[in-house]
Each structure stands twice: as C-alpha cells, then as structure tokens.
Coordinates of C-alpha atoms and ligand atoms in Angstrom, one line a residue:
M1 CA 5.5 17.9 -9.7
F2 CA 4.4 14.5 -8.6
T3 CA 2.0 12.5 -10.8
V4 CA -0.2 9.5 -10.5
P5 CA 1.4 6.5 -12.2
A6 CA -0.6 4.8 -14.9
L7 CA -1.9 1.3 -14.0
E8 CA -0.3 -1.6 -15.7
Y9 CA -3.8 -3.2 -16.2
E10 CA -7.4 -2.1 -16.9
Y11 CA -9.7 -0.9 -14.2
D12 CA -11.8 -4.0 -14.6
A13 CA -8.8 -6.4 -14.5
L14 CA -9.0 -7.2 -10.8
E15 CA -12.7 -8.0 -10.6
D16 CA -11.9 -11.3 -8.8
A17 CA -11.4 -9.1 -5.8
I18 CA -12.1 -5.4 -6.6
S19 CA -14.6 -3.9 -9.0
A20 CA -13.8 -1.6 -11.9
E21 CA -15.9 1.1 -10.1
I22 CA -13.7 1.0 -7.0
M23 CA -10.5 0.8 -9.0
E24 CA -11.4 3.9 -11.1
L25 CA -12.5 6.0 -8.1
H26 CA -9.5 4.8 -6.1
H27 CA -6.9 5.5 -8.7
N28 CA -8.4 8.4 -10.7
K29 CA -9.9 10.3 -7.8
H30 CA -8.5 9.3 -4.4
H31 CA -4.9 8.9 -5.5
Q32 CA -5.1 12.0 -7.8
T33 CA -6.4 14.1 -4.9
Y34 CA -3.4 13.0 -2.7
V35 CA -1.1 14.0 -5.6
D36 CA -2.8 17.4 -6.2
K37 CA -2.7 18.3 -2.5
L38 CA 0.9 17.2 -2.2
N39 CA 1.9 19.4 -5.2
Q40 CA -0.2 22.3 -3.7
A41 CA 1.7 22.0 -0.4
L42 CA 5.1 22.0 -2.1
K43 CA 4.2 24.9 -4.3
S44 CA 5.9 27.4 -2.0
H45 CA 8.8 25.1 -1.2
S46 CA 10.5 24.5 -4.6
E47 CA 13.6 23.0 -2.9
L48 CA 11.5 20.0 -1.9
Q49 CA 9.8 19.4 -5.2
T50 CA 12.7 17.5 -6.7
K51 CA 13.2 15.2 -3.7
P52 CA 12.0 11.6 -4.0
I53 CA 8.8 11.0 -2.1
E54 CA 10.6 8.3 -0.1
E55 CA 13.1 10.9 1.2
L56 CA 10.4 13.4 2.2
L57 CA 8.6 10.7 4.2
R58 CA 11.7 9.3 5.8
H59 CA 12.7 12.8 7.0
L60 CA 9.4 14.5 7.8
E61 CA 11.2 16.4 10.6
D62 CA 13.1 18.2 7.8
V63 CA 9.9 19.3 6.1
P64 CA 8.8 22.8 7.1
E65 CA 6.2 22.7 9.9
D66 CA 3.5 24.6 7.9
I67 CA 3.3 21.8 5.3
R68 CA 4.5 18.8 7.4
T69 CA 1.0 17.4 8.0
A70 CA 0.0 17.9 4.4
V71 CA 3.2 16.1 3.2
R72 CA 2.7 13.3 5.7
N73 CA -0.9 12.6 4.7
N74 CA -0.8 13.4 1.0
G75 CA 2.8 12.4 0.3
G76 CA 2.1 9.2 2.3
G77 CA -1.1 8.6 0.2
H78 CA 0.9 9.1 -3.0
Y79 CA 3.7 6.7 -2.0
N80 CA 1.4 4.0 -0.5
H81 CA -0.9 3.9 -3.5
S82 CA 1.9 4.0 -6.1
L83 CA 3.1 0.8 -4.6
F84 CA -0.4 -0.7 -4.0
W85 CA -1.2 -0.7 -7.7
R86 CA 1.9 -2.6 -8.4
W87 CA 1.2 -5.1 -5.6
M88 CA -1.8 -6.3 -7.6
S89 CA -2.2 -8.0 -10.9
P90 CA -4.8 -9.8 -13.0
Q91 CA -2.3 -12.7 -13.0
G92 CA -2.0 -12.5 -9.3
G93 CA -2.9 -14.8 -6.4
G94 CA -1.4 -18.1 -5.4
Q95 CA 1.7 -18.2 -3.4
P96 CA 5.2 -16.8 -3.5
E97 CA 8.0 -19.0 -4.6
G98 CA 11.6 -19.7 -3.7
E99 CA 13.4 -18.1 -0.8
L100 CA 10.4 -15.8 0.1
L101 CA 8.1 -18.8 0.5
Q102 CA 10.7 -20.7 2.5
A103 CA 11.2 -17.7 4.8
I104 CA 7.4 -17.3 5.3
N105 CA 7.1 -21.0 6.1
D106 CA 10.0 -20.8 8.6
R107 CA 8.5 -17.8 10.3
Y108 CA 4.8 -18.6 10.3
G109 CA 4.7 -22.4 9.9
S110 CA 2.8 -22.3 6.6
F111 CA 1.7 -19.9 3.9
D112 CA -1.9 -20.3 5.1
A113 CA -0.9 -19.4 8.7
F114 CA 0.9 -16.3 7.4
V115 CA -2.2 -15.2 5.5
E116 CA -4.3 -15.8 8.6
T117 CA -2.0 -13.7 10.7
F118 CA -2.0 -10.9 8.1
N119 CA -5.8 -11.0 7.9
E120 CA -6.1 -10.8 11.6
K121 CA -4.0 -7.6 11.6
A122 CA -6.1 -6.1 8.8
L123 CA -9.3 -6.8 10.7
G124 CA -7.9 -5.6 14.0
L125 CA -6.8 -2.2 12.6
F126 CA -9.3 0.3 14.0
G127 CA -10.3 3.0 11.4
S128 CA -8.3 3.8 8.3
G129 CA -4.8 2.5 7.6
W130 CA -2.5 0.0 6.1
V131 CA -1.1 -3.5 6.8
W132 CA 2.5 -4.2 5.8
L133 CA 4.7 -7.2 5.4
Q134 CA 8.2 -6.0 6.2
P135 CA 11.5 -7.4 4.9
N136 CA 12.1 -9.2 8.2
L137 CA 8.6 -10.7 7.7
D138 CA 7.1 -8.8 10.6
I139 CA 3.5 -7.8 9.9
I140 CA 2.8 -4.3 11.1
T141 CA 0.0 -1.7 10.7
T142 CA 0.0 2.0 10.4
A143 CA -2.9 4.5 10.7
N144 CA -4.1 6.9 8.0
Q145 CA -1.5 7.3 5.2
D146 CA 1.5 6.6 7.4
S147 CA 4.0 4.0 6.1
P148 CA 6.9 2.1 7.6
L149 CA 9.2 4.8 6.1
S150 CA 8.0 7.5 8.4
Q151 CA 8.5 5.2 11.4
G152 CA 12.2 4.8 10.5
L153 CA 11.6 1.2 9.2
P154 CA 12.6 -0.2 5.8
E155 CA 10.2 -0.1 2.8
A156 CA 7.6 -2.9 2.9
L157 CA 7.5 -6.0 0.7
L158 CA 3.8 -5.8 0.5
G159 CA 0.9 -3.6 1.8
L160 CA -2.8 -3.7 1.9
D161 CA -5.0 -0.6 1.9
V162 CA -7.8 -1.1 4.5
W163 CA -9.4 2.4 4.2
E164 CA -13.1 2.0 3.6
H165 CA -12.7 3.8 0.2
A166 CA -10.7 0.6 -0.9
Y167 CA -13.7 -1.7 -0.5
Y168 CA -16.9 -0.2 0.7
L169 CA -18.7 0.0 -2.6
D170 CA -18.1 -3.7 -3.2
Y171 CA -18.1 -5.1 0.3
K172 CA -20.0 -2.6 2.5
N173 CA -18.9 -3.2 6.1
H174 CA -17.4 -6.7 5.3
R175 CA -13.7 -5.8 5.5
D176 CA -13.1 -9.5 6.2
E177 CA -14.4 -10.5 2.7
Y178 CA -12.3 -7.8 1.0
V179 CA -9.2 -8.9 2.8
K180 CA -9.8 -12.6 2.0
N181 CA -10.5 -11.9 -1.7
W182 CA -7.5 -9.5 -2.1
W183 CA -5.1 -12.5 -1.9
R184 CA -6.5 -13.6 -5.3
V185 CA -4.8 -10.6 -7.0
V186 CA -1.6 -10.2 -5.0
N187 CA 1.4 -9.8 -7.5
W188 CA 3.9 -12.2 -5.9
P189 CA 6.7 -11.7 -8.4
V190 CA 6.9 -8.0 -7.4
V191 CA 6.9 -9.0 -3.7
Q192 CA 9.7 -11.5 -4.3
E193 CA 11.7 -9.0 -6.2
R194 CA 11.4 -6.6 -3.3
Y195 CA 12.4 -9.3 -0.9
E196 CA 15.6 -9.9 -2.8
H197 CA 16.4 -6.1 -2.8
L198 CA 15.2 -5.1 0.6
R199 CA 16.1 -7.8 3.1
G200 CA 19.3 -6.7 4.6
Ligands
MN1 MN1 -6.6 4.1 -0.7

C-alpha cells in the first residue's frame, strides 16, 4: 500500500510563499486522495502493489487497461507530490551552488534569466499541470498529473505544481505571484543532489 510521506517541516513553515491552510489541504487532503485512489485501483492487482511508483509510471503500457487511467492520474499525483514536498524548505530560496549554478548560467545566461524562462513556462501552461527542470536543463511542462517519467524522460531535478489547488486560496487567479514567490522556498540542496545523480 502506498502512503503519503510526512512533511519534513510544519504546515506553516513555508508562509513566505504558501500558507499553512494551503499546505495542510494540499498534503493532507489532495495528496491523501491520490494515494487512496491509487491503492483502490491496485486492490484487484496485487502483483502491482509492490512495484515502485516510478516503475508503474515509466511503464504505463504494462498496467492493465481497466486501471491505467487511475494509475496514471493518481499514481502520478502521488509521485509528483512526494517530490514537491521535498523541493521546498523553510530554509529555501536563493540560488543553487557549484556545478548546477554553472550549468544554469551556461545554458540560460544567468540565474535570473533561468527563473524568468521557468516562470514563463508556468504562466503559459493552460489549465492544470506541472513545470519541470530536467537533468539536461530543459524546462518542460506536463498536463494534469503526468510527469517526465511517463514521457520516457529522466526524472526531473525540480518541479512546480501549478494546479489551482496549489495556490488559489492564497493568490486567487494570480498564478504569476505564486510562481514568483515560490522561489523563496525552493530547496536547492535537494535539487543539486539530484543533479549529481541524474545528469547522465
Ligand atoms: Mn497539487
């Protein structure tokens, strides 16, 4: 059975960018619902229950058709949010360091230009979805709860949830303000660690 991972900080720890009210709803209700529905879908397919979520999402074509959409959406939701919580920290913000910063500067000209490009992608994404920074430093978007994994791509270094449930209570329709403030809580040490492991 899949479970929602505990946060490594309190619900009110990210209030520079995201209120405790949103964090609690998002983690305790939205993420929990993805996990409950994923477990429900896998109930009749015990052979899939022990597979890592990454493997299920990488090989959706191997998931039986009657539960494929449920696994794609709810398994995707579980995977994406499990990472999202770790990509934020009350000690977050600022810039990455070392080789990751150098690579970002080489690719985008500067850290600020990188942030601007990422934000444009977030604002340009129609409807619900995610923005991802890939190990090759491409910035891509996916709809709904899809992730780079289900597109045959490597796991992301960093991702941003731009579903309305992630910001609407705080920012109403101002996705741009949410996206701008989110950088204040980005957990760069985790992103750097992923860069070291995931860049091929
Ligand atoms: Mn979400």
